[in-house]
XYZ file of C-alpha atoms in Angstrom:
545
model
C -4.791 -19.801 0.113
C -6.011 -20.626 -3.462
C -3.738 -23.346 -3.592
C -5.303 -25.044 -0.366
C -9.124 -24.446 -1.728
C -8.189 -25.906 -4.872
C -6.873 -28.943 -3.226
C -9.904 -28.939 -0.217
C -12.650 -29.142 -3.645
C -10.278 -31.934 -5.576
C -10.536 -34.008 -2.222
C -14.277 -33.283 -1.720
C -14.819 -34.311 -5.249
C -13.721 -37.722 -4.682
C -16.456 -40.322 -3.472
C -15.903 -41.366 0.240
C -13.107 -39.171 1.038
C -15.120 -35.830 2.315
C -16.069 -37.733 5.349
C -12.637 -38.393 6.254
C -11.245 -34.626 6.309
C -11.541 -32.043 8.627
C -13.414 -29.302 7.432
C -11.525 -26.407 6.193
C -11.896 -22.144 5.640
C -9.574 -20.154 3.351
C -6.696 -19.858 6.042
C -6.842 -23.675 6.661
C -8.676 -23.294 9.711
C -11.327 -26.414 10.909
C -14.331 -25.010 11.285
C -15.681 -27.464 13.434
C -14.996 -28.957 16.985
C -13.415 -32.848 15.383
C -10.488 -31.388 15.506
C -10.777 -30.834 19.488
C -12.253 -34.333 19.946
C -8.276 -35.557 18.363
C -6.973 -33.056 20.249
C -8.330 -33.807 24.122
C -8.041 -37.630 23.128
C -4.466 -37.366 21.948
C -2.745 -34.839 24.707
C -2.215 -32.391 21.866
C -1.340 -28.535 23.296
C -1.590 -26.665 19.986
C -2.246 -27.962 16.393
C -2.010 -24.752 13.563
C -4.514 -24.235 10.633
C -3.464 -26.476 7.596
C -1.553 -25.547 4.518
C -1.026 -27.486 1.338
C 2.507 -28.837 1.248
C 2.560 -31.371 -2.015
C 0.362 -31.127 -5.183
C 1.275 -34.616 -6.841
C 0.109 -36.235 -4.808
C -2.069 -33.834 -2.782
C -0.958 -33.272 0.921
C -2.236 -30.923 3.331
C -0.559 -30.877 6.615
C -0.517 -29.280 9.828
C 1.905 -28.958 12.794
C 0.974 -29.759 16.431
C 2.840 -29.319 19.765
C 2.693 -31.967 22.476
C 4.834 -31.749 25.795
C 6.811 -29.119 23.944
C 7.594 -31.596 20.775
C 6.511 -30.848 17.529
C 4.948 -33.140 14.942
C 3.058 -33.293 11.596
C -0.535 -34.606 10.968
C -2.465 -34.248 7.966
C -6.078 -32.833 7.505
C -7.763 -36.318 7.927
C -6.068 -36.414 11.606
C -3.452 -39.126 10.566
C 0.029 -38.717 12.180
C 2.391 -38.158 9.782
C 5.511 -38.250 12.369
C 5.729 -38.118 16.097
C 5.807 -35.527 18.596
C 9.396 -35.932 18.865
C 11.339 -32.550 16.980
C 12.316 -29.637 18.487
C 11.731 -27.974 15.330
C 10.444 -28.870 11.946
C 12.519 -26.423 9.869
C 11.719 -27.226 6.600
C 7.994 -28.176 6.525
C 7.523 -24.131 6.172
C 8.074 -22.754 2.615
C 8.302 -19.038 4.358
C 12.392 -19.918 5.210
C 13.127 -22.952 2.903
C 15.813 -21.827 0.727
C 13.687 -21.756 -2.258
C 11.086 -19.775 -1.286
C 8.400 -20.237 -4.157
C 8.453 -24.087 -4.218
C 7.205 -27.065 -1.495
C 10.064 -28.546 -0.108
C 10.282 -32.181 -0.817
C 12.073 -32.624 2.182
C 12.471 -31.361 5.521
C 14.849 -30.170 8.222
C 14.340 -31.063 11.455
C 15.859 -30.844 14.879
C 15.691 -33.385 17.339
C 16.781 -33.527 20.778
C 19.484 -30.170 19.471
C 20.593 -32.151 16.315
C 19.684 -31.365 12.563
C 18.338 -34.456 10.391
C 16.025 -34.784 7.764
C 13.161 -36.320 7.098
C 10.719 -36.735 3.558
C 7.286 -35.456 3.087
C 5.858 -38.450 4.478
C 7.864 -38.633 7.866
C 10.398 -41.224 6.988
C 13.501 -40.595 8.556
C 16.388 -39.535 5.463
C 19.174 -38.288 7.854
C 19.730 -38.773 10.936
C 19.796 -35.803 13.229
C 22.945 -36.132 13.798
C 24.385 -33.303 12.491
C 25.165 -29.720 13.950
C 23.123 -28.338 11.030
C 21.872 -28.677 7.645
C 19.829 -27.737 4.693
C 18.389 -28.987 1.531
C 19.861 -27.579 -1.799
C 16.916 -27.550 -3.465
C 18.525 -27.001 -7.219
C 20.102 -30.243 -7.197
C 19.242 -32.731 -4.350
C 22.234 -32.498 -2.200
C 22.110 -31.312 1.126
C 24.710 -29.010 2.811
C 25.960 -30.101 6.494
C 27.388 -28.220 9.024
C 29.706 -30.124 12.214
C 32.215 -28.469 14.392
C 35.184 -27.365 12.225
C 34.250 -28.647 9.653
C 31.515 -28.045 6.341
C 31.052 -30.771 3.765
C 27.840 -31.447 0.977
C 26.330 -35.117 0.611
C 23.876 -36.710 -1.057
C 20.792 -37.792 0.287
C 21.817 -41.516 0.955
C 24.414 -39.406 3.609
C 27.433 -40.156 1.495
C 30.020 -37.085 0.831
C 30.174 -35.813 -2.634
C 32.051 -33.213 -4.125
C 30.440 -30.141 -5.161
C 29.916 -26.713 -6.045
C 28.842 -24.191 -4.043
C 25.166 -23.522 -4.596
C 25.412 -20.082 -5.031
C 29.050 -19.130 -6.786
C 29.919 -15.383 -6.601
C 30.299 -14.509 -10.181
C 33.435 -12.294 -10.520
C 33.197 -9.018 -12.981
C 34.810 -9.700 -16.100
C 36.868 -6.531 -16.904
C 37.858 -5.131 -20.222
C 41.709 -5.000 -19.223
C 42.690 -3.570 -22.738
C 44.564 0.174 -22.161
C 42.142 2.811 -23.389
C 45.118 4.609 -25.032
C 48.222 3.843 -26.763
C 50.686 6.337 -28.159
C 51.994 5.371 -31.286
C 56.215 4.587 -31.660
C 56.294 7.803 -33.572
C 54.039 9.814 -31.709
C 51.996 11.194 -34.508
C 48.905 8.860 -33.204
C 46.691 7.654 -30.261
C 44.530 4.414 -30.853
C 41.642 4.583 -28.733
C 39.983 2.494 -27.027
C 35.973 2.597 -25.074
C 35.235 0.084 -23.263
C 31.907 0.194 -22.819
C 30.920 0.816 -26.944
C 33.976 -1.370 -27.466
C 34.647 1.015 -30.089
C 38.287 1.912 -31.471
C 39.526 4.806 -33.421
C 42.745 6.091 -34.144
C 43.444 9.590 -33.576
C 46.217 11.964 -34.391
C 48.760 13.421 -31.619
C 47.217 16.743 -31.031
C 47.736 17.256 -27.263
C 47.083 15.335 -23.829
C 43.633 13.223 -24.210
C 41.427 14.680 -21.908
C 38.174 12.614 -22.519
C 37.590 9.775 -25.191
C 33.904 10.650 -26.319
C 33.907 8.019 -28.533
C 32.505 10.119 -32.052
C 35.073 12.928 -30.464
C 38.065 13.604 -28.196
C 38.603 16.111 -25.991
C 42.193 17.299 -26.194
C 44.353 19.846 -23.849
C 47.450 21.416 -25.415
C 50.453 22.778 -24.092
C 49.072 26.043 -23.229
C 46.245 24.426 -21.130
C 43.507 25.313 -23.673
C 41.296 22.520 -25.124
C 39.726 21.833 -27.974
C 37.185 18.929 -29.758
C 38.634 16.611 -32.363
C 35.764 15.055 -34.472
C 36.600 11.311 -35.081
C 34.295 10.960 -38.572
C 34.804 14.429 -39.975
C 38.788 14.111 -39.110
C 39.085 17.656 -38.392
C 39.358 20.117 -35.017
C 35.964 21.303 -34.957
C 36.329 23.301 -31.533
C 39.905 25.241 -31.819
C 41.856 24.749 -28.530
C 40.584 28.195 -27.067
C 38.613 26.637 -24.208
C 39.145 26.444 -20.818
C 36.652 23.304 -20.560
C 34.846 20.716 -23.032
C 32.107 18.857 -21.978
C 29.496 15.932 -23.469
C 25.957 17.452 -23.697
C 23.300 15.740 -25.889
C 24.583 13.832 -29.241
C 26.343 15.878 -31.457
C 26.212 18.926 -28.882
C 28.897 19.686 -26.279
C 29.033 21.844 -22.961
C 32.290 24.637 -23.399
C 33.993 27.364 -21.319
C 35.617 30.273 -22.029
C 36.323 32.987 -20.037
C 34.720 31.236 -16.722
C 31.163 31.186 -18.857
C 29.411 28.117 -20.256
C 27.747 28.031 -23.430
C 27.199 24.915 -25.845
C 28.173 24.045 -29.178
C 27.571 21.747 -32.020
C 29.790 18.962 -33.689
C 30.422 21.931 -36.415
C 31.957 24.409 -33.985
C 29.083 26.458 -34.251
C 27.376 28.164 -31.031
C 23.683 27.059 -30.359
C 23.886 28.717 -26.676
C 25.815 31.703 -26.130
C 28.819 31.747 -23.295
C 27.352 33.675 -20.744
C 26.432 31.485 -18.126
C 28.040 30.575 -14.555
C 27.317 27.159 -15.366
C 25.044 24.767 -17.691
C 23.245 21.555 -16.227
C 21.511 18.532 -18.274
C 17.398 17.893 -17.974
C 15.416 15.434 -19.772
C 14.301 18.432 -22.235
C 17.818 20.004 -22.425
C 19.709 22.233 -20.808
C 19.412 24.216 -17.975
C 21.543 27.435 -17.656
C 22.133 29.151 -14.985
C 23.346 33.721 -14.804
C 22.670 36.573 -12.345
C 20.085 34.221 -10.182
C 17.965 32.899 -13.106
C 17.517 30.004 -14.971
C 16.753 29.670 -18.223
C 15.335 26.603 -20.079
C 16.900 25.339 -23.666
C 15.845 22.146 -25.706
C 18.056 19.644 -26.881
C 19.231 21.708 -30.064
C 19.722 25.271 -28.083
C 16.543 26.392 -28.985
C 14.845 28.264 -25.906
C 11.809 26.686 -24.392
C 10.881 29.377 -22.863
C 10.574 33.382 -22.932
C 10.554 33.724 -19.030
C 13.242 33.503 -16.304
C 13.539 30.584 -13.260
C 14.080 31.311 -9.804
C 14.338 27.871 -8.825
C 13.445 24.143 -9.944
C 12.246 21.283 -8.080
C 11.686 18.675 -10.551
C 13.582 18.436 -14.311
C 12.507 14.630 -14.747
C 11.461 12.905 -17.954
C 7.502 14.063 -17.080
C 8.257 17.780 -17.129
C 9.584 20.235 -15.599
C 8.749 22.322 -11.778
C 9.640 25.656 -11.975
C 9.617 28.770 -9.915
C 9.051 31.998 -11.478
C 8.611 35.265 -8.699
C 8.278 32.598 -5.996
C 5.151 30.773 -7.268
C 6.056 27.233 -8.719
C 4.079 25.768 -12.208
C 4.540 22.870 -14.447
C 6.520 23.226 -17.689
C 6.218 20.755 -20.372
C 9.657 19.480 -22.240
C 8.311 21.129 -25.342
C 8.059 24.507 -23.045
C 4.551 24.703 -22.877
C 2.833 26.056 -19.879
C 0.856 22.656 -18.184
C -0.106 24.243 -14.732
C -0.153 28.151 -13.627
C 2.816 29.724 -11.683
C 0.678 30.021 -9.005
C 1.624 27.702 -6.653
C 3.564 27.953 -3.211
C 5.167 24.307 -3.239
C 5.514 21.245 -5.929
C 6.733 18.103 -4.670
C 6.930 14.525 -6.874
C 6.705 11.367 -4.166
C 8.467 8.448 -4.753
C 6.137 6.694 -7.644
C 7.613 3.545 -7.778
C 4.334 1.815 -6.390
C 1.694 4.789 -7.826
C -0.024 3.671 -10.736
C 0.987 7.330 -12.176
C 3.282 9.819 -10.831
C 1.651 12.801 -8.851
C 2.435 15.730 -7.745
C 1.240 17.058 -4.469
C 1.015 20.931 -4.717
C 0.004 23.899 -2.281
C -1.897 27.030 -2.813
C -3.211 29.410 -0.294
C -1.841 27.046 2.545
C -3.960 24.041 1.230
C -2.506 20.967 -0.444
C -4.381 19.639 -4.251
C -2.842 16.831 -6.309
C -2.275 16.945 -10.176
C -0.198 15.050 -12.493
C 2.387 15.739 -15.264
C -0.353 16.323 -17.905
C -1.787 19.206 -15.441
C -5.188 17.514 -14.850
C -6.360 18.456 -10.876
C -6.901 14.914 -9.620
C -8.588 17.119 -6.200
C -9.081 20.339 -4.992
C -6.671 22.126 -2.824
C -8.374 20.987 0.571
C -5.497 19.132 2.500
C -2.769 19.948 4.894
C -1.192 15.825 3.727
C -1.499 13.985 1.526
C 0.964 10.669 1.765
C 0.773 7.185 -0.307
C 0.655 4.757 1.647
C 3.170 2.660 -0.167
C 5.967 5.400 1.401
C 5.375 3.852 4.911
C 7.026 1.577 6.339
C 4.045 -1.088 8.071
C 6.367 -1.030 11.385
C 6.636 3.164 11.433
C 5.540 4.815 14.392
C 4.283 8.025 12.601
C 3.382 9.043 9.187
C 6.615 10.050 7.853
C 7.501 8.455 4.502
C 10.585 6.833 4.332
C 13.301 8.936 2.180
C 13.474 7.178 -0.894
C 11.791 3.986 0.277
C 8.714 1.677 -1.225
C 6.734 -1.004 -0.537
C 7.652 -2.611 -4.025
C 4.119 -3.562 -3.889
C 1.155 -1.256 -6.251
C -0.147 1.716 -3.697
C -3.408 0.868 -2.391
C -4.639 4.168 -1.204
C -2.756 7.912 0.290
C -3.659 9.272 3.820
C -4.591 12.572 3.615
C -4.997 15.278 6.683
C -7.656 17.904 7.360
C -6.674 20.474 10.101
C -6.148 17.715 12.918
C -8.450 14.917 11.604
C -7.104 11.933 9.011
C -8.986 10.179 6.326
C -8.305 7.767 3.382
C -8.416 8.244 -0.333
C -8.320 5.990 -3.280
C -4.897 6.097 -5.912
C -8.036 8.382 -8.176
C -8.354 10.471 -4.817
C -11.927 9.396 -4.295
C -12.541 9.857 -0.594
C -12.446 6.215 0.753
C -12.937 7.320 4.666
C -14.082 11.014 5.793
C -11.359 12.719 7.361
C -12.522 12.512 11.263
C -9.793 10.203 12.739
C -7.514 11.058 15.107
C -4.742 9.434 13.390
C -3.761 6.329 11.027
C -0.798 3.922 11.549
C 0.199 1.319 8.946
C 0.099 -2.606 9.731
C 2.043 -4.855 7.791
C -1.283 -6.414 6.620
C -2.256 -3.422 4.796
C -5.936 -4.247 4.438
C -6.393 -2.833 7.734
C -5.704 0.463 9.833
C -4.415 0.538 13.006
C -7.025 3.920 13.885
C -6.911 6.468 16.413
C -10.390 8.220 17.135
C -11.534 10.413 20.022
C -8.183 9.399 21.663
C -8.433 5.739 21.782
C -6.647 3.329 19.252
C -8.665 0.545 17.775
C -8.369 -1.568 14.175
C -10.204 -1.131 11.156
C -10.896 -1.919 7.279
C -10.604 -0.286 4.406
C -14.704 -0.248 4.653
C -14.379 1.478 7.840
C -15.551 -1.919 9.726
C -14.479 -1.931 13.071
C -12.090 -4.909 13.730
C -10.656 -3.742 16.983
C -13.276 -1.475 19.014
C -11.877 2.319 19.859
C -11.026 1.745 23.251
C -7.230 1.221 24.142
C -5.108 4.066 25.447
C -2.113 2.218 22.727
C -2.053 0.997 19.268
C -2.132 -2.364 18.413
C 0.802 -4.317 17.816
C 1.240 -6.145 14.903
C 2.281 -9.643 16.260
C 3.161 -12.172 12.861
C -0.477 -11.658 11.703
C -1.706 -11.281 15.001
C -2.231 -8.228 17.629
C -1.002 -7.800 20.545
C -3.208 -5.094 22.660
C -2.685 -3.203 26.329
C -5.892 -2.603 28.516
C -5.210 -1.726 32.472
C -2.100 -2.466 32.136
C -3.073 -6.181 31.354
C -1.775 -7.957 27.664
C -3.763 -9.974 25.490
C -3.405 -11.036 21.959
C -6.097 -10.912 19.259
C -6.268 -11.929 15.376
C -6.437 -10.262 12.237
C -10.222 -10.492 12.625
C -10.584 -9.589 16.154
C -11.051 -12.599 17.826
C -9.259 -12.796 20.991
C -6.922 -15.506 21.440
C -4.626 -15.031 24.493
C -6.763 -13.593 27.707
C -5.943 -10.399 29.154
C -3.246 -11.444 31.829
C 0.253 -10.959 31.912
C 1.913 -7.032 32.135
C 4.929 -7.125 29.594
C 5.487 -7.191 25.839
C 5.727 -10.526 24.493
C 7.480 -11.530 21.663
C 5.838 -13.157 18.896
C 7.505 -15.714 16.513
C 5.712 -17.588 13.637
C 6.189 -21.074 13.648
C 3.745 -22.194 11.001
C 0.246 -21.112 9.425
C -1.850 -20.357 12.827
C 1.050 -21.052 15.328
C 3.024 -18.578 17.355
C 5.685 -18.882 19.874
C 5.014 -16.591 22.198
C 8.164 -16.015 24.814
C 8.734 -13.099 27.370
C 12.262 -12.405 27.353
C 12.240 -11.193 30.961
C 10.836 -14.081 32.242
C 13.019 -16.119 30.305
C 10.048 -18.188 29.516
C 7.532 -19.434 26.593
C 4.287 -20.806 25.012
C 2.646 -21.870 21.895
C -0.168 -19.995 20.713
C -2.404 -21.613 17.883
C -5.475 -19.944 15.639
C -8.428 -20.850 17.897
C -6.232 -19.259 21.172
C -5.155 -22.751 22.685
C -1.925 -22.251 24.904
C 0.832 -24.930 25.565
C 2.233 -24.965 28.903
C 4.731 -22.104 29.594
C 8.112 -23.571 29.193
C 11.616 -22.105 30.334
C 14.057 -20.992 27.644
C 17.098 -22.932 27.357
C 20.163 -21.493 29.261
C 22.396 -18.744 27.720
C 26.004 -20.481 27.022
């Protein structure tokens, strides 16, 4: 959109020319009626809004649909081809294979075949061909025919070349990772992934290569820690198990209890554990349904006993102690009160901090790793919005999913009613809807409110009034909407485009900036659809082979 205002004020700015162009919004939309004047005297069905396609030398172009042809014209209302292609592939950078860049050439399809043509409508290839596209890294194009694929350039001569995207195979580190010596008195090691070596004596089987140490097993099944620097056994083999834990601290067993011990043999956690896992502050051991919390070092973070965790990530630490859940720093200081029922983290790939959403007294607050209360414990949900899919049906976040996109806002819920609130948790809109859905343009709301689905803003403006019995249906930037049993199609701002008529669900593909195909799969039929809600003539789709 910035890119087509830019290039709307260059060709205002130059003397004579303003006159010449139709005028233009932000979506590339005339604002006028000179567009309908070409329109009605050329037979045109449909023309879309117009989109910059060049910069060097500035071209803005639109598509238009006559007697079910497609063409190009540009915003001054001169035809850059005929209405002759079935499709004009490549004029839209949404499906050109590189996606961020115009295409300086495009695919079309003419009367079934695939040719192509150049920015300005000269004919480049013939279509000819089964199928094609432009390699847009360097200037050859890729053809399809039956049996057969081959590349050429663009004067339609073969050439040899390299696929355009090569698999690149893993190069492996085949080297053995041990190697007994002839004598037997040595092992030379090998990591592969330090792409360290060190050579070892023969003191057993070689259990685990930890790089500064190696974990050996000897004949009577016990093992035992051979330090690589100090040259020495520094854990006699008198353990059932030896495991990495932090640097210079390892995991052992003896007697079916876990403890841990340093690269001196010396005990920093005593063996009395059913088993010892790894958090981002240390260790967590686990005996007779408790868990307690060590550092890095062995040192104890903490006096009390864990029922449970929920969360041992690099922010801190969720604990449960007698049922109630609080927030443990990784130095083990206290950050929020064992006082809650429930402690969840979302997903925070998207959240411009991570959360957590907790519960007290059957009421849902939020607060974050620091323990600051971002609000008080007045909601039965609270849900970013960047954990929704924009096609889901309901609000249940997707497990492990994201928008990959920063969160704009989190629905929250208030006995039956939903409302918005900002990523500070600022109430954005009161809780009194019915329900929210998420559209795929996610500066509106598809909004439920006294039992009738409608469309707003984030500012609470009504864009589609409260009075259909189904929500709208996101329709490639459009809506589709249900009334009596009746279908019609609106646009992102409300203005109707397609009457209230037909009964079924139609199926909405975007052809270009302001133009839909529109086709009823039932029927077996379809129509054209532009921005300003002009229809082509319903056409037949072509027989199933």
């Amino acid at each position: 959109m910035r890119n087509l205002t830019l290039a709307i004020a260059f060709l205002l700015a130059v003397p004579g020319y303003a006159q010449k162009t139709f005028p233009l919004n932000g979506r590339g939309e005339v604002t006028d009626n000179s567009l309908d004047k070409i329109i009605k005297s050329r037979g045109y069905d449909v023309v879309s809004a117009f989109d910059t396609v060049w910069k060097k030398p500035v071209l803005i172009y639109a598509e238009y649909v006559k007697d079910g042809k497609f063409g190009i014209i540009d915003h001054t209302g001169k035809e850059i081809t005929k209405p002759i292609y079935d499709e004009i592939v490549g004029l839209n950078r949404g499906i050109t294979p590189n996606l961020f860049a115009y295409p300086a050439h495009y695919t079309v399809k003419e009367n079934g075949k695939y040719g192509m043509i150049t920015r300005t409508g000269k004919v480049l290839i013939p279509s000819v061909h089964k199928y094609l596209y432009y390699r847009t890294k360097d200037s050859l194009v890729e053809v399809t025919e039956e049996g057969e694929e081959y590349t050429m350039n663009l004067k339609g001569k073969r050439v040899e070349a390299k696929p355009e995207y090569e698999e690149q195979q893993p190069q492996y580190d085949r080297r053995p990772d041990k190697v007994l010596s002839p004598d037997g008195k040595t092992y030379s090691l090998y990591d592969a992934y330090s792409r360290k070596e060190s050579v070892v004596p023969n003191l057993g089987t070689v259990v685990q290569n930890l790089v500064d140490a190696v974990v050996f097993k000897d004949a009577n099944g016990k093992t035992g820690l051979y330090h690589v620097r100090q040259k020495k056994l520094v854990i006699p083999f008198e353990y059932e198990e030896i495991k990495y834990g932090f640097k210079g601290y390892f995991q052992v067993k003896k007697d079916k209890k876990w403890g841990v011990m340093d690269s001196i043999g010396a005990v920093t956690i005593p063996l009395q554990y059913e088993y010892i896992g790894l958090t981002s502050a240390g260790y967590s051991a686990y005996a007779d349904k408790k868990y307690t919390m060590y550092g890095e070092n062995g040192k104890k973070l903490s006096d009390l006993s864990f029922d449970k965790y929920s969360y041992l990530g690099a922010n801190g630490m969720i604990l449960s102690v007698n049922g109630k859940y609080g927030l443990m720093g990784k130095d083990g200081k206290t950050l929020a009160p064992f006082e809650h029922d429930e402690m969840t983290v979302p997903e925070d790939h998207d959240l411009p901090f991570t959360i957590i959403v907790a519960r007290k007294n059957g009421k849902l607050g939020v607060l974050d790793f620091s323990g600051k209360i971002w609000s008080d414990f007045t909601y039965d949900m609270v849900l970013p919005e960047s954990l929704l899919f924009s096609d889901s049906r309901t609000m249940t976040p997707v497990f492990n999913g994201y928008a990959n996109q920063p969160n704009r806002f989190h629905f929250v819920q208030v006995g039956q009613h939903y409302g918005i609130v900002d990523n500070e948790f600022k109430t954005i809109i009161e809780p009194t809807y019915d329900y929210f859905l998420k559209s795929p343009d996610r500066s509106v709301l598809l909004a439920k409110k006294k039992g009738k689905w409608g469309m707003i803003d984030l500012s609470e403006k009504v864009i589609i009034p409260f009075e259909y019995d189904y929500q709208p249906e996101y329709k490639d930037g459009n809506y589709q909407l249900s009334k009596d049993r009746k279908i019609g199609i609106v646009n992102r701002d409300g203005k109707p485009l397609l009457p209230f008529g037909g009964t079924r669900d139609l199926d909405s593909d975007f052809i270009y900036k302001g133009l839909w195909r529109m086709t009823d799969y039932q029927d077996r039929t379809f129509f054209f659809l532009d921005y300003a809600g002009r229809k082509s003539a319903v056409q037949q789709l072509p027989q199933r082979r």
